[in-house]
Short mmCIF file of C-alpha atoms in Angstrom, two decimals:
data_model
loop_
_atom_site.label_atom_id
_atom_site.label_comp_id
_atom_site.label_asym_id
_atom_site.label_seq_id
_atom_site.Cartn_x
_atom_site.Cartn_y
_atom_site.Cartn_z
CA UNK A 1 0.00 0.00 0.00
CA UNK A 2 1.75 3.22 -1.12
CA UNK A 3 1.46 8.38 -0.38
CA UNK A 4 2.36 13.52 2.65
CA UNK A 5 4.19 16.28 5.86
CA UNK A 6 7.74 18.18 6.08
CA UNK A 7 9.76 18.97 8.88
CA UNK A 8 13.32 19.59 8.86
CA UNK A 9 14.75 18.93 12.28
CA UNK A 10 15.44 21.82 14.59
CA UNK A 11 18.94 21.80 13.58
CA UNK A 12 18.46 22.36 10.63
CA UNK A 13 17.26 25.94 8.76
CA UNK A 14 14.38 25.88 6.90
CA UNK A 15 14.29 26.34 3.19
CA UNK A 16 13.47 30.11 1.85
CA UNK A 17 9.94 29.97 0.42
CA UNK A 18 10.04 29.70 -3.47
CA UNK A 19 10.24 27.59 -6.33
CA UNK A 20 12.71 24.68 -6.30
CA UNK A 21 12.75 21.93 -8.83
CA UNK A 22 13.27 18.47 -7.37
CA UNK A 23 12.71 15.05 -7.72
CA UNK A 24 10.82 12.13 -6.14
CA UNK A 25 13.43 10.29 -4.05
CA UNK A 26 11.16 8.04 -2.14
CA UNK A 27 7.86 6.95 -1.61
CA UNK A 28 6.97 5.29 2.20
CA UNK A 29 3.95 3.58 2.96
CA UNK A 30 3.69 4.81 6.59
CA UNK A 31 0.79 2.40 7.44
CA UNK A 32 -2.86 3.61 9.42
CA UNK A 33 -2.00 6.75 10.94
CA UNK A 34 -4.32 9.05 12.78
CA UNK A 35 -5.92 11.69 11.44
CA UNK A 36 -6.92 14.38 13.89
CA UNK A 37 -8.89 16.29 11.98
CA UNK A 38 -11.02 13.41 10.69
CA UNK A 39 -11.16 11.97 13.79
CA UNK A 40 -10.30 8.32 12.65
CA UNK A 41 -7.31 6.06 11.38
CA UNK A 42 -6.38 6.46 7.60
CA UNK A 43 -3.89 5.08 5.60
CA UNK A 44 -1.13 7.40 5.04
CA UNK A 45 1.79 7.68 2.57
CA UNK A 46 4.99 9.96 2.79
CA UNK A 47 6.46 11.24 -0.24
CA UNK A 48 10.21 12.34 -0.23
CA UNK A 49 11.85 14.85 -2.50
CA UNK A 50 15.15 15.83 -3.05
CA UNK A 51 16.08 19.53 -3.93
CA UNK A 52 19.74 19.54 -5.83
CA UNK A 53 20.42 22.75 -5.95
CA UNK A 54 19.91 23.71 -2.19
CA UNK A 55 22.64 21.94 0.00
CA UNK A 56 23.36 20.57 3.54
CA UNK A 57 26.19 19.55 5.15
CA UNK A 58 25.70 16.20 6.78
CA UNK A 59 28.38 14.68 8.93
CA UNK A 60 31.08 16.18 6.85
CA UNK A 61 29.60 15.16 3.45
CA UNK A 62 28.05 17.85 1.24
CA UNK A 63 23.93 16.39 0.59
CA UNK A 64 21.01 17.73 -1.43
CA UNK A 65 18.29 19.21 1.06
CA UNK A 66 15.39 17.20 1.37
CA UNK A 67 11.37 17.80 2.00
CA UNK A 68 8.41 15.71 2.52
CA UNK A 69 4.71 15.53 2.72
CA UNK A 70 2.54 13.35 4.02
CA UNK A 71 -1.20 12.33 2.21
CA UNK A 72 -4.17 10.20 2.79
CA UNK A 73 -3.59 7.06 0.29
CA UNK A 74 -6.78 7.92 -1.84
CA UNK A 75 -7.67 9.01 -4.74
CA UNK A 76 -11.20 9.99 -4.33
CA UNK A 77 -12.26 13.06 -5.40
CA UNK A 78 -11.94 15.42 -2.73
CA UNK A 79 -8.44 13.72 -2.11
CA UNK A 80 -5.67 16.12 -1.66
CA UNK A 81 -3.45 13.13 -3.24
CA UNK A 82 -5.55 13.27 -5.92
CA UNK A 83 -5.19 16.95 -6.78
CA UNK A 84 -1.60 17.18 -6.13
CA UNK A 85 -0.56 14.16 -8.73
CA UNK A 86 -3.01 15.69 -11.32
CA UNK A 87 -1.19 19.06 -10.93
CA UNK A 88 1.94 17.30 -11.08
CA UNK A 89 1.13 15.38 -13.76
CA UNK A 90 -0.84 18.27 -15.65
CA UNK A 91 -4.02 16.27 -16.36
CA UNK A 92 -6.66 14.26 -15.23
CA UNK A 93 -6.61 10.76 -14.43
CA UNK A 94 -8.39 7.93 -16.55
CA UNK A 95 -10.70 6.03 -15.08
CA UNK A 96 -8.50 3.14 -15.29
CA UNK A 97 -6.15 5.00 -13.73
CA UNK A 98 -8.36 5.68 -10.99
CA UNK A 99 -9.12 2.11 -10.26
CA UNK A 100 -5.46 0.90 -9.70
CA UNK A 101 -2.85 3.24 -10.01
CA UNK A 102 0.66 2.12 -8.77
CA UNK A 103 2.26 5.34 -6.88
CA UNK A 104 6.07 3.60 -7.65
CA UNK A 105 5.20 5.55 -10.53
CA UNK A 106 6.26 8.80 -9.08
CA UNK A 107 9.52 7.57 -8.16
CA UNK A 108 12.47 9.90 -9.72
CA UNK A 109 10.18 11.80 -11.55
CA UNK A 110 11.04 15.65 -11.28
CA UNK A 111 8.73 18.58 -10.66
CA UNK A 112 8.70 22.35 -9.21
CA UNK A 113 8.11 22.33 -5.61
CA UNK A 114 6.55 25.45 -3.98
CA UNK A 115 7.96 25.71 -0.74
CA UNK A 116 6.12 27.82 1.85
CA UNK A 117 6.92 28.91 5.38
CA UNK A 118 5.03 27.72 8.33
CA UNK A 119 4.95 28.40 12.34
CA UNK A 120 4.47 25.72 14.69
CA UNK A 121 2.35 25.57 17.97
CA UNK A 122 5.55 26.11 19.35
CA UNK A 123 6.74 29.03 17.58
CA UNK A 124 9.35 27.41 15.69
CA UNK A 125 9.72 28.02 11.67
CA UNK A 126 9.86 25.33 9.40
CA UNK A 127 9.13 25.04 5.73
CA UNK A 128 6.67 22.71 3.93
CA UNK A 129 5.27 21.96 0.98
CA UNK A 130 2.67 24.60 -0.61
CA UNK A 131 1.67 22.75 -4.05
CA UNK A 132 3.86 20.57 -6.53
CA UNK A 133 3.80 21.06 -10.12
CA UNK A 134 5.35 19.57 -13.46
CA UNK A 135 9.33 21.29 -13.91
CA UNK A 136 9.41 24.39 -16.30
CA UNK A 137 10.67 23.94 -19.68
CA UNK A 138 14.46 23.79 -19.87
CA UNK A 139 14.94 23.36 -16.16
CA UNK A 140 17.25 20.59 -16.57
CA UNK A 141 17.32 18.49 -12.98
CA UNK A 142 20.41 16.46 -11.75
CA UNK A 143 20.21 12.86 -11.03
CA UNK A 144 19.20 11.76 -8.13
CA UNK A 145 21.70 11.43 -4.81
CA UNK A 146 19.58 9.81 -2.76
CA UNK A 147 19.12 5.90 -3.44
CA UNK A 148 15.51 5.20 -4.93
CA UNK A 149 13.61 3.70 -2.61
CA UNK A 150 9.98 2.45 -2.05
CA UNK A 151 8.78 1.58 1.28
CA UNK A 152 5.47 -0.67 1.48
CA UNK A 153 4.15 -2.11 5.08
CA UNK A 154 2.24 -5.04 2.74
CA UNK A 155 5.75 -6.42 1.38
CA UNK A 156 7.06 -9.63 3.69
CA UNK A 157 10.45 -7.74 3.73
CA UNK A 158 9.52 -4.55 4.83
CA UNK A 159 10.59 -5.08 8.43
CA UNK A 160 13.71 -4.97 7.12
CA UNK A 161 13.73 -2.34 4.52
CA UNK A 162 12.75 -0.03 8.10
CA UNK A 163 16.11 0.33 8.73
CA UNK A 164 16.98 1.76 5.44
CA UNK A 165 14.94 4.71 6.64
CA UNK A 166 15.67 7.76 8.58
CA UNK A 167 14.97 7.47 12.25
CA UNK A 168 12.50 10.56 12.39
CA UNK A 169 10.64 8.55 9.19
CA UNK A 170 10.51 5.19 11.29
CA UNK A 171 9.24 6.60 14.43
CA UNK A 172 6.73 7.69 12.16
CA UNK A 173 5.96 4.28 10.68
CA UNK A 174 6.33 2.96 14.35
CA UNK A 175 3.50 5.21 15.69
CA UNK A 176 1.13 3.54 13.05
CA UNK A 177 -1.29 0.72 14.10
CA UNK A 178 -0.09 -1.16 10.81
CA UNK A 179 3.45 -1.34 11.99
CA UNK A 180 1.83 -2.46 15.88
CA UNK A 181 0.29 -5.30 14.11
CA UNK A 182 2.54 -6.51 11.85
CA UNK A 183 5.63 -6.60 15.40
CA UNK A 184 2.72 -7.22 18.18
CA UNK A 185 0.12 -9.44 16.10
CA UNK A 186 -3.32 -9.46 18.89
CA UNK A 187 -4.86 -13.45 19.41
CA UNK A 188 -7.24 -12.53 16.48
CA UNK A 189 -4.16 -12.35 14.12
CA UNK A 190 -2.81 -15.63 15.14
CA UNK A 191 -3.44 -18.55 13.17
CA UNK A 192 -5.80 -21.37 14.74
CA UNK A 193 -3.85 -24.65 16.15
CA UNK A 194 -4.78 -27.55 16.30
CA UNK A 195 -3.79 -28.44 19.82
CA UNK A 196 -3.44 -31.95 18.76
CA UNK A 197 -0.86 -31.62 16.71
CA UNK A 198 1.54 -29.24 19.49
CA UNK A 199 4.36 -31.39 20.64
CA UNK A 200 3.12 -31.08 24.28
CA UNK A 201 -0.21 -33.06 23.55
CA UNK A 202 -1.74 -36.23 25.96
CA UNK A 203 0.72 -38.45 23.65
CA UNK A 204 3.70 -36.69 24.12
#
């Protein structure tokens, strides 16, 4: 199940408001999260972007600065998702489209990122995404630094793939009740057994 939110850490300045092209780095399924303002679980999906021409210096190495936001995996219509790939994209979806559309599809794709500025409850400044749109004409973008990467909670190795993932980004997909079932599975999860056939049986 892959789709977004942007904080930088406190650390680290936030980006000038403006245009930046970029490209889709990574794409993390970050399980059922919940939504305060709709009051319920929803599946959410993170999308990560990498921004070239703004840089970082992390632990001595010289990195691209990076932004992400966080959706509701949907594509119904009032679906921010939905609106933001279409404006990416610059056009509708199909109908077909509609009924199955694999997000690995965004993966290293580039586009013009409007950054904005916002304030926390706390006061603190940090930037996020405003809207995401195709890359002007002629904007040539560099290849990507960061490694491509898709992150899915359905896959049977994706306990694994976790660690390939910042810490901030796995506390993230640790605070979902996804993740809490797949590492803590309740009785209802577990499958029946026969008790028969355990090894501690009236024959044994």
């Amino acid at each position: 199940m892959l789709t977004v939110s942007a904080k930088p850490t406190s650390s680290t300045p936030p980006l000038e408001a403006g245009l930046y092209p970029a490209r889709c780095v990574q794409l993390i399924d970050l399980g059922e999260q919940m939504n305060e303002l709709a009051g319920k679980f929803q599946r959410q999906v993170m999308l990560m972007f990498e921004i070239p021409s703004e840089r970082i210096s992390v632990n001595g190495e010289d990195k691209p600065r990076m932004i992400s936001a966080t959706y509701t995996a949907s594509l119904s219509d009032k679906a921010k998702l939905r609106s933001v790939l279409e404006s990416w994209r610059g056009r509708q979806f199909t109908e077909d489209e509609l009924a199955c559309f694999d997000l690995r599809n965004i993966l290293n794709v580039v586009c013009s990122l409007s950054v904005i500025e916002k304030t926390s409850k706390t006061g603190n400044k940090y930037s996020s995404i405003g809207s995401i749109s195709r890359v002007m004409k002629g904007i040539a973008v560099p290849p990507a630094e960061t490694p491509i990467l898709a992150f899915d909670l359905d896959e049977d190795d994706c306990l694994a793939k976790l660690a390939m993932l910042p810490d901030w980004v796995q506390e993230r997909v640790k605070q979902g009740e996804t993740y809490k079932r797949l590492t803590d599975p309740s009785p209802d999860d577990l499958p029946d057994v026969d008790p028969d056939d355990t090894p501690f049986g009236d024959d044994a």
